PDB file of C-alpha atoms in Angstrom:
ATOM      1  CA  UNK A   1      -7.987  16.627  -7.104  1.00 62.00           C
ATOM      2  CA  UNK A   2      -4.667  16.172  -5.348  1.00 74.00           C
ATOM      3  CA  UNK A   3      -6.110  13.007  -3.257  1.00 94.00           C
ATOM      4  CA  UNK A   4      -2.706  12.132  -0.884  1.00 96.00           C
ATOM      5  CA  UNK A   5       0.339  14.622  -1.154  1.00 96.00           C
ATOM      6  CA  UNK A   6       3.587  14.276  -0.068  1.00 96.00           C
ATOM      7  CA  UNK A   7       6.702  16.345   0.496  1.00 96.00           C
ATOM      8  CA  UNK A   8       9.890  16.159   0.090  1.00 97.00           C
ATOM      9  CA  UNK A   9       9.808  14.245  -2.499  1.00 96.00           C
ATOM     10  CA  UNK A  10      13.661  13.655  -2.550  1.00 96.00           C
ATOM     11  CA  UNK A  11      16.147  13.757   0.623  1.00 96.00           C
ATOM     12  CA  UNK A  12      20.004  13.015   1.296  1.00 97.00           C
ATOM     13  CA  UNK A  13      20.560  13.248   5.101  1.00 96.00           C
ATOM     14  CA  UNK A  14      23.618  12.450   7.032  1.00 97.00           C
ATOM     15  CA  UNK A  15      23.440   9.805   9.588  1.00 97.00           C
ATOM     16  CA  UNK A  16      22.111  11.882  12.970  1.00 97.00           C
ATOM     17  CA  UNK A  17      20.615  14.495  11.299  1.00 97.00           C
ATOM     18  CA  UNK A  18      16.625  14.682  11.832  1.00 96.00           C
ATOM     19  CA  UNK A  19      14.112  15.599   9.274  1.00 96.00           C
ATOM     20  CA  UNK A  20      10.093  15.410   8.982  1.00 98.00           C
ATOM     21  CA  UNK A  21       8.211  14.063   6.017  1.00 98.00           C
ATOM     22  CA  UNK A  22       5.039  16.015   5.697  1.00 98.00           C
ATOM     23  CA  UNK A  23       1.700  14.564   4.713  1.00 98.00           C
ATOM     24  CA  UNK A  24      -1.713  16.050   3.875  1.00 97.00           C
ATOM     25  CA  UNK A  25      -4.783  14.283   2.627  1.00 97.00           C
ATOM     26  CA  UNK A  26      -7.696  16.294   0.680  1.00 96.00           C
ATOM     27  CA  UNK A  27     -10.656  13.073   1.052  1.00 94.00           C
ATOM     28  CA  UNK A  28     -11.758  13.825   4.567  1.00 93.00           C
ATOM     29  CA  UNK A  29     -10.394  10.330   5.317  1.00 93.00           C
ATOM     30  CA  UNK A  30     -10.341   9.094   8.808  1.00 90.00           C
ATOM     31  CA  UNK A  31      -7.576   6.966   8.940  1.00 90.00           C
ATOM     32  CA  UNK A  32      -3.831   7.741   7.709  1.00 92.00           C
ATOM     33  CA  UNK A  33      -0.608   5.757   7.182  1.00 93.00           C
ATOM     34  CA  UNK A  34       3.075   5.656   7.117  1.00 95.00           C
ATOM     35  CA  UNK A  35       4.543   2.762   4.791  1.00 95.00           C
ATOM     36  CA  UNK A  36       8.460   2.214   3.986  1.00 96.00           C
ATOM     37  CA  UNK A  37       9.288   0.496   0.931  1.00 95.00           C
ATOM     38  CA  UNK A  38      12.219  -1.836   0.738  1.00 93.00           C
ATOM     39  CA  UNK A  39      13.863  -4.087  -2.239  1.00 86.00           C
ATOM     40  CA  UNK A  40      12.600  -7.722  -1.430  1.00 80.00           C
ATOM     41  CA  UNK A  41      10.724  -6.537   1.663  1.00 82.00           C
ATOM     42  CA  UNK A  42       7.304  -5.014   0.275  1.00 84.00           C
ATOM     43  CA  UNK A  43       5.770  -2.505   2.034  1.00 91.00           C
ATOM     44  CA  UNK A  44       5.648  -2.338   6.012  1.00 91.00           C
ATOM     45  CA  UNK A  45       3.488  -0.254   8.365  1.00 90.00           C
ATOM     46  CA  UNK A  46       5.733   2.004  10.234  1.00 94.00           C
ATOM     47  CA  UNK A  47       2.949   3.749  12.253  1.00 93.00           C
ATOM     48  CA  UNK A  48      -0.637   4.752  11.505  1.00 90.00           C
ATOM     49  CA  UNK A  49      -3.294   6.774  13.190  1.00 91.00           C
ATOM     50  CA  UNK A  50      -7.195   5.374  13.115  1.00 87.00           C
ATOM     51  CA  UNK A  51      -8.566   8.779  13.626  1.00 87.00           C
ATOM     52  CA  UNK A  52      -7.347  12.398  14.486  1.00 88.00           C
ATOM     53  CA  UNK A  53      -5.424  12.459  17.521  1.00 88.00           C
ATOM     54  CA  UNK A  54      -5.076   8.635  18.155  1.00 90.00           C
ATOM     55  CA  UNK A  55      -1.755   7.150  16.180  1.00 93.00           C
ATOM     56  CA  UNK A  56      -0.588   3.296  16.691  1.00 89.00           C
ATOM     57  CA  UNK A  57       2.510   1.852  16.126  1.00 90.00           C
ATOM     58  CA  UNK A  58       3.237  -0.544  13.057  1.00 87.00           C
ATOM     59  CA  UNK A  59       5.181  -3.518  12.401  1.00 87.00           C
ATOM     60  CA  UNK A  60       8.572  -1.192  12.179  1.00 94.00           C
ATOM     61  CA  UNK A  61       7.932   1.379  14.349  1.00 95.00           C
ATOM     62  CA  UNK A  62      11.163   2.219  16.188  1.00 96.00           C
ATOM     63  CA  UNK A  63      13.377   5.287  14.926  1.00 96.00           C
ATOM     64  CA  UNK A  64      10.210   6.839  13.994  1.00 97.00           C
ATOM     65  CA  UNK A  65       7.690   9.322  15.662  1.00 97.00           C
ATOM     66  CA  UNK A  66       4.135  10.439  13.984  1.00 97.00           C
ATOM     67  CA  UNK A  67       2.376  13.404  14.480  1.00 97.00           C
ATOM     68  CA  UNK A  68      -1.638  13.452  13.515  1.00 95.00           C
ATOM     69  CA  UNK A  69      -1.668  17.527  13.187  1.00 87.00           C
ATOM     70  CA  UNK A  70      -5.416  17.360  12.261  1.00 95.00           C
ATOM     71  CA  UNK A  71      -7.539  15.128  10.352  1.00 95.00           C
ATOM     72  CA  UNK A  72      -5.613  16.001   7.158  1.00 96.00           C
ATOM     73  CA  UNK A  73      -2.199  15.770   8.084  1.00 97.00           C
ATOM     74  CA  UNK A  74      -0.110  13.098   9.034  1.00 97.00           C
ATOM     75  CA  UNK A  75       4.002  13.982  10.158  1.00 97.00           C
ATOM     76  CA  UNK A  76       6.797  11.341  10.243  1.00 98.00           C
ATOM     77  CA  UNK A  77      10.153  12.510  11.865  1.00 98.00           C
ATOM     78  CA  UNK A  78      13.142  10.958  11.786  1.00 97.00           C
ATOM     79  CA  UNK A  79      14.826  12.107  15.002  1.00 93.00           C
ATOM     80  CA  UNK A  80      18.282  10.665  14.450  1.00 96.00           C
ATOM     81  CA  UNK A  81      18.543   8.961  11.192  1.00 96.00           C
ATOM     82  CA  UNK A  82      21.069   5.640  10.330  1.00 97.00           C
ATOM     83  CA  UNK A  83      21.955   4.131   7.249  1.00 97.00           C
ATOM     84  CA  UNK A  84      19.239   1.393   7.774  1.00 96.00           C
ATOM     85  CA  UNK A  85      16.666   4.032   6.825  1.00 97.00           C
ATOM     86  CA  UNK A  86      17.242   4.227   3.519  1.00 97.00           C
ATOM     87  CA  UNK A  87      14.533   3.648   1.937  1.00 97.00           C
ATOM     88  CA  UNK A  88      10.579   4.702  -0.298  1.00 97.00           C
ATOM     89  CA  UNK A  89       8.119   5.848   2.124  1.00 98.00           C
ATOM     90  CA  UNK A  90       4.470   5.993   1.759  1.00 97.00           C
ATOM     91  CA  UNK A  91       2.000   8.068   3.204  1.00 96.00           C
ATOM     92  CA  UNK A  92      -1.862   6.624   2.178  1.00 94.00           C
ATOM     93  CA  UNK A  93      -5.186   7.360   3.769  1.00 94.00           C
ATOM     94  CA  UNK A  94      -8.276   5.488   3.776  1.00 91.00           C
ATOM     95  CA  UNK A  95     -11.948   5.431   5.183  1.00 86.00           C
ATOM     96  CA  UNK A  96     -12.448   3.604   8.121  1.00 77.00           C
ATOM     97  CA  UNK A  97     -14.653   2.680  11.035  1.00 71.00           C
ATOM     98  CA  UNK A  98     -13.163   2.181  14.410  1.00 63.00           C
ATOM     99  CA  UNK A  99     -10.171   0.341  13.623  1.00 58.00           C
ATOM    100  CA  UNK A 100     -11.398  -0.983  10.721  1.00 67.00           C
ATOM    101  CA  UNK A 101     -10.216   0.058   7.263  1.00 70.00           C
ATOM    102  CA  UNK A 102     -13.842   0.036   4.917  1.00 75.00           C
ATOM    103  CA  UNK A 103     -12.253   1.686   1.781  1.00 82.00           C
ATOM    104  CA  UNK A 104     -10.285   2.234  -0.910  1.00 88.00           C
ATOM    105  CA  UNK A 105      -5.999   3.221   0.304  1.00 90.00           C
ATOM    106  CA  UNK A 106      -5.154   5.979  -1.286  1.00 93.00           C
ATOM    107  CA  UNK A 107      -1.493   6.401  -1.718  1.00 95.00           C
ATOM    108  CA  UNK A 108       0.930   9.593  -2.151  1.00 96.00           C
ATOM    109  CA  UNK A 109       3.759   9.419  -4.994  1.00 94.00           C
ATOM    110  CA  UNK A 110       6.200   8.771  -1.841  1.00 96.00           C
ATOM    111  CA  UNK A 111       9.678  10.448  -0.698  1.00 97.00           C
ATOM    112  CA  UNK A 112      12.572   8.619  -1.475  1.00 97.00           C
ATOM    113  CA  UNK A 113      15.218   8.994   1.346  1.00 97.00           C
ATOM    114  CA  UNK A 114      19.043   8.072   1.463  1.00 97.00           C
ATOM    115  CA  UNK A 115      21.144   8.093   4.762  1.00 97.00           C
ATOM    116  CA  UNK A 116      24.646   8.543   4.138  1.00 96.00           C
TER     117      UNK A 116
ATOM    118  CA  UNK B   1       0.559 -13.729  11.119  1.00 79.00           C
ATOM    119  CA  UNK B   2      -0.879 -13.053   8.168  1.00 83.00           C
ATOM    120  CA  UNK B   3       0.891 -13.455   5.346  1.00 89.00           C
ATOM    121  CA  UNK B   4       0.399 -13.017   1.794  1.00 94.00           C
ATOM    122  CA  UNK B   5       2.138 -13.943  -1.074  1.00 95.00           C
ATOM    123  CA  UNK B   6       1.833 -13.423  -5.063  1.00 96.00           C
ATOM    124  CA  UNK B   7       3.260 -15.831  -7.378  1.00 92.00           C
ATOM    125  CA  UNK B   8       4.880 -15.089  -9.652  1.00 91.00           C
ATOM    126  CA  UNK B   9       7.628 -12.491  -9.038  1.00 93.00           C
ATOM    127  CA  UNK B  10       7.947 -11.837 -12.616  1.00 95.00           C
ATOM    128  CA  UNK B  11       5.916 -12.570 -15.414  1.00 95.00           C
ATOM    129  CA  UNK B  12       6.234 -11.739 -19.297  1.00 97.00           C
ATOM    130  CA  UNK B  13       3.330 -11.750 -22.019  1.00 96.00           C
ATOM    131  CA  UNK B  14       2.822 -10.683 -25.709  1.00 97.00           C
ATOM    132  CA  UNK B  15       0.153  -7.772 -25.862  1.00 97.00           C
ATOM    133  CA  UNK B  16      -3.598  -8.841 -26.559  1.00 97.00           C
ATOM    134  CA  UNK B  17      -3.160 -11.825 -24.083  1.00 96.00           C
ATOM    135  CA  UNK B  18      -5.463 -12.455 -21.417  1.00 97.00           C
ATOM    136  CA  UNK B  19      -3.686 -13.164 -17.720  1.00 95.00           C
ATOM    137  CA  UNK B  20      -4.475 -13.719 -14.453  1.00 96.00           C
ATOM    138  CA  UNK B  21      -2.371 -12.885 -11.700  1.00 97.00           C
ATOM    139  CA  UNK B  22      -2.194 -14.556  -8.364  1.00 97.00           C
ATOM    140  CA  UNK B  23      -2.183 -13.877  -4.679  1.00 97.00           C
ATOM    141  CA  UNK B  24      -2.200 -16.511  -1.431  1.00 97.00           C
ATOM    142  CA  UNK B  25      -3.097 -15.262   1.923  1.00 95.00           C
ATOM    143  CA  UNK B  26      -2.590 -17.850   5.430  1.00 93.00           C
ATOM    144  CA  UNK B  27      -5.823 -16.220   7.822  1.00 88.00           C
ATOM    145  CA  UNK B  28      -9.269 -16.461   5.993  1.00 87.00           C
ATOM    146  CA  UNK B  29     -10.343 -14.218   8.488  1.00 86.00           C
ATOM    147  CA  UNK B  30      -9.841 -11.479   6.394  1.00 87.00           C
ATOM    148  CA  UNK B  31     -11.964  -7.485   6.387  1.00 85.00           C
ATOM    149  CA  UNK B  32     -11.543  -6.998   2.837  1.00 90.00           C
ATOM    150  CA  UNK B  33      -8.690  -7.886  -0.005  1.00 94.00           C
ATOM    151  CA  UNK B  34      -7.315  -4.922  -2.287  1.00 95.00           C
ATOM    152  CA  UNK B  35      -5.057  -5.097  -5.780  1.00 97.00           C
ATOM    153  CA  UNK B  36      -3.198  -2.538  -6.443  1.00 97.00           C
ATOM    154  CA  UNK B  37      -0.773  -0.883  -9.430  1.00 97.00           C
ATOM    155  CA  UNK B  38       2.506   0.155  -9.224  1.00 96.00           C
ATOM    156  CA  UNK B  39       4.552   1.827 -11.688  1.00 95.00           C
ATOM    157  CA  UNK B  40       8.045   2.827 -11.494  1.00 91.00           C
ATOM    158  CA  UNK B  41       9.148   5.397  -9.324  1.00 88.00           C
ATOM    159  CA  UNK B  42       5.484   6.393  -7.713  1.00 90.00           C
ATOM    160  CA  UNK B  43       3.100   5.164  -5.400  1.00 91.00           C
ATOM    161  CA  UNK B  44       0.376   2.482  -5.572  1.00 94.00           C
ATOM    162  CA  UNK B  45      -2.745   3.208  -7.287  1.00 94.00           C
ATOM    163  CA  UNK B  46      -5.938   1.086  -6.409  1.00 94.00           C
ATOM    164  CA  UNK B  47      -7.117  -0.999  -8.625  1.00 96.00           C
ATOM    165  CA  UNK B  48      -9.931  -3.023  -7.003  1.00 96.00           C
ATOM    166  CA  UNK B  49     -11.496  -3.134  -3.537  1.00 93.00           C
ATOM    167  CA  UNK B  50     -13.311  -6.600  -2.351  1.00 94.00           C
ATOM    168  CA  UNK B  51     -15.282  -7.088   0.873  1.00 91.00           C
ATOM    169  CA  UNK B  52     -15.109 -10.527   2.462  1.00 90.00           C
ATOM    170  CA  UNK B  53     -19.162 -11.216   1.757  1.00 91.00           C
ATOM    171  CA  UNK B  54     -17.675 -10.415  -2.136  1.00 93.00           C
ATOM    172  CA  UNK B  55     -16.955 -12.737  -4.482  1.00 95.00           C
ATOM    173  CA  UNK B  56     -15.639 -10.824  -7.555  1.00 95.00           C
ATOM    174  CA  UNK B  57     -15.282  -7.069  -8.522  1.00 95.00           C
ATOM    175  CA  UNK B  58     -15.240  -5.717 -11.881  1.00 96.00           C
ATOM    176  CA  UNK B  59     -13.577  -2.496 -13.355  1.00 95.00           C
ATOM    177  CA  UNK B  60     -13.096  -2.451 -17.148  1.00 96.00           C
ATOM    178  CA  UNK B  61     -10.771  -5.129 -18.667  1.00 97.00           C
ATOM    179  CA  UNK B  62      -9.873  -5.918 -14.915  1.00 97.00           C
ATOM    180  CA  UNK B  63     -11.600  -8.759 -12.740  1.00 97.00           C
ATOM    181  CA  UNK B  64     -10.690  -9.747  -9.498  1.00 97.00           C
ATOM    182  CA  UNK B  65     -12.001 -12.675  -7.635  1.00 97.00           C
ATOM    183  CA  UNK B  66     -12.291 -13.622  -4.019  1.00 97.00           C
ATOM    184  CA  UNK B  67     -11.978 -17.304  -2.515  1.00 96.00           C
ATOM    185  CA  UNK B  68     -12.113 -17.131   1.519  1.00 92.00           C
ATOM    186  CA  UNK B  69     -11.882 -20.466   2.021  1.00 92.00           C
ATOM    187  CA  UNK B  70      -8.722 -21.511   0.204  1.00 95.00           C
ATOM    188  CA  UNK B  71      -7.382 -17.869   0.865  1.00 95.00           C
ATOM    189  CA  UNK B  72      -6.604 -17.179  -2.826  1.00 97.00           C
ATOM    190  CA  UNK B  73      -7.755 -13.821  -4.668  1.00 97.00           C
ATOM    191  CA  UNK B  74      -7.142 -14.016  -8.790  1.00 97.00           C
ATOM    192  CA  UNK B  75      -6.432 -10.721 -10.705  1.00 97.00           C
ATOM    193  CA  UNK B  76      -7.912 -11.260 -14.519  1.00 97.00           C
ATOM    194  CA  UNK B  77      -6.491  -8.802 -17.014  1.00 97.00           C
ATOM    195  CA  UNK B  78      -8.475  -9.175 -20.014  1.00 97.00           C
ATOM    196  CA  UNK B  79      -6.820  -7.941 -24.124  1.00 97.00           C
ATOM    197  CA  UNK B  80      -3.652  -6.804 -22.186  1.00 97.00           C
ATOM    198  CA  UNK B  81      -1.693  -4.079 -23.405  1.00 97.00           C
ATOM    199  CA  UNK B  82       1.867  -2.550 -23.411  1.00 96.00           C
ATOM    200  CA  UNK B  83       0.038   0.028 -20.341  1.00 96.00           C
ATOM    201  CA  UNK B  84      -0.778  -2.699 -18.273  1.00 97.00           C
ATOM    202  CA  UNK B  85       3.149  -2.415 -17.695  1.00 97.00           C
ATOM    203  CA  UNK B  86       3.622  -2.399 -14.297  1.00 97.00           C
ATOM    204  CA  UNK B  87       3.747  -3.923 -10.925  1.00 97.00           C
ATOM    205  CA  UNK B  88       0.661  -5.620  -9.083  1.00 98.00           C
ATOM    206  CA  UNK B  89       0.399  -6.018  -5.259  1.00 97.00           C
ATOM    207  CA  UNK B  90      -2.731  -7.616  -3.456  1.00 96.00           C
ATOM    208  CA  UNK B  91      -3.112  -6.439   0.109  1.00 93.00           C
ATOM    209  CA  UNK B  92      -5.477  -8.038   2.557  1.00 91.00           C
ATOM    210  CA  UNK B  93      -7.126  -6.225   5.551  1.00 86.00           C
ATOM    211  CA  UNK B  94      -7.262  -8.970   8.698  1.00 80.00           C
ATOM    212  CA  UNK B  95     -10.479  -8.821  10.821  1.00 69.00           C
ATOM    213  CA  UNK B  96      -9.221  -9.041  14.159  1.00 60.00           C
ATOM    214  CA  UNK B  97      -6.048  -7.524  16.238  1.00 56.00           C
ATOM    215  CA  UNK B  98      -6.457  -4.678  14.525  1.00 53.00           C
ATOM    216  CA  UNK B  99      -7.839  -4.124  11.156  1.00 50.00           C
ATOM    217  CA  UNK B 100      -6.156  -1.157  10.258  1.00 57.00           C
ATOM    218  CA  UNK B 101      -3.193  -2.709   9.057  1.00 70.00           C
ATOM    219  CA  UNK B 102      -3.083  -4.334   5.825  1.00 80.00           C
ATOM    220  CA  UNK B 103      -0.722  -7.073   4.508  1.00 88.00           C
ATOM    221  CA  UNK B 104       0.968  -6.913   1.503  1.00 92.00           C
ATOM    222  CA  UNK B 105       2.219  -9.299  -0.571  1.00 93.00           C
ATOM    223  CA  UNK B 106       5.814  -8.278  -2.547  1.00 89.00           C
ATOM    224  CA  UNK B 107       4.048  -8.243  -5.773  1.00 95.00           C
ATOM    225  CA  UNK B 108       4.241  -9.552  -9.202  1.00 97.00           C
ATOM    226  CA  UNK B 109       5.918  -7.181 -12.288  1.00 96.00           C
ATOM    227  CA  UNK B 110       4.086  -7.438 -15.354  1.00 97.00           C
ATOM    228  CA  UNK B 111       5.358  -6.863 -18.791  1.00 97.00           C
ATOM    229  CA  UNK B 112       3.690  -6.380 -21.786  1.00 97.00           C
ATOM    230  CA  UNK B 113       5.246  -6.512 -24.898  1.00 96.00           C
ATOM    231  CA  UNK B 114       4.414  -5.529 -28.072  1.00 91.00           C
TER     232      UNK B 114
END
């Protein structure tokens, strides 16, 4: 079962170039998430999306825009990316009701991004 | 704000040794508390799931307890062993303002030696 999956896995960008990290979800979850993972910080919400074609911003939203393609697939694009964004992200999916997570989160293996 | 925190950061035990690991959270009000495992370079795996009308859940040598009202979960880790290597984050789901986003706390690295 391939559960959450994630690509790229790895990324070097320049700072103002754009890129998309691609997510797809095989668990016919409802609800999908984008995390970023920082030293000291812990994981943070960038943006999620309660159900296909609804997304919500996160406690870090801004640089970032999300994409729900479908019910599996969950986008996050950097449109002009800085320094600052160096960092682990996350993509998980869960069940849910409403706006209520029920389940288990389910994580991907993440894509580790540097900004030069 | 919800915030939750695991104490501690870091901790170190000989293998066969039974440990508990900790996590604080400020709002009782509180969906449902998750631990999860970490290892190096990949994402988190769940571990445990508990509702708020749960006390306790149980998965092998792992038990994980609930306590609303001082807003403390503990994660029991019975005959530990140099696989429980890794690092353990709790993550609570709040019940109101929107209970899609979890907290997490920053975690507490475990190492088991031999």
């Amino acid at each position: 079962n391939a559960g959450v999956t994630q690509t790229p896995k790895f990324q070097v960008l320049k700072t103002g170039q754009s890129m998309t990290l691609q997510c797809a979800q095989d668990m016919n979850h409802n609800s999908m998430y984008w995390y970023r993972q920082d030293p000291g910080m812990g994981l943070r919400l960038i943006y999620y999306s309660a159900s296909e074609g609804t997304t919500d911003k996160g406690e870090v939203p801004n640089g970032y825009n999300v994409s729900r393609l479908n019910k599996r697939e969950f986008s996050l694009r950097l449109e002009s990316a800085a320094p600052s964004q160096t960092s682990v992200y996350f993509c998980a999916s869960s069940d849910s009701q409403g706006a209520v997570v029920i389940g288990e989160l389910f994580f991907g293996e993440g894509s580790r991004l540097t900004v030069l | 704000k919800q915030e939750v925190t695991q104490i501690p950061a870091a901790l170190s035990v000989p293998e066969g040794e039974n440990l508990v690991l900790n996590c604080s959270f400020t709002d009782s009000a509180i969906y449902n508390l998750q631990w999860f495992r970490q290892d190096p370079g990949k994402g988190l795996t769940s571990l445990l799931l508990i509702q708020s009308s749960q006390r306790e859940q149980t998965s092998g040598r792992l038990n994980a307890s609930l306590d609303k009202s001082s807003g403390r979960s503990t994660l029991y880790i019975a005959a530990s062993q140099p696989g429980d290597s890794a690092t353990y984050l709790c993550a609570v789901t709040r019940r109101t303002g929107g209970g899609n986003k979890l907290t997490f706390g920053t975690g507490t690295q475990l190492k088991v030696e031999l």
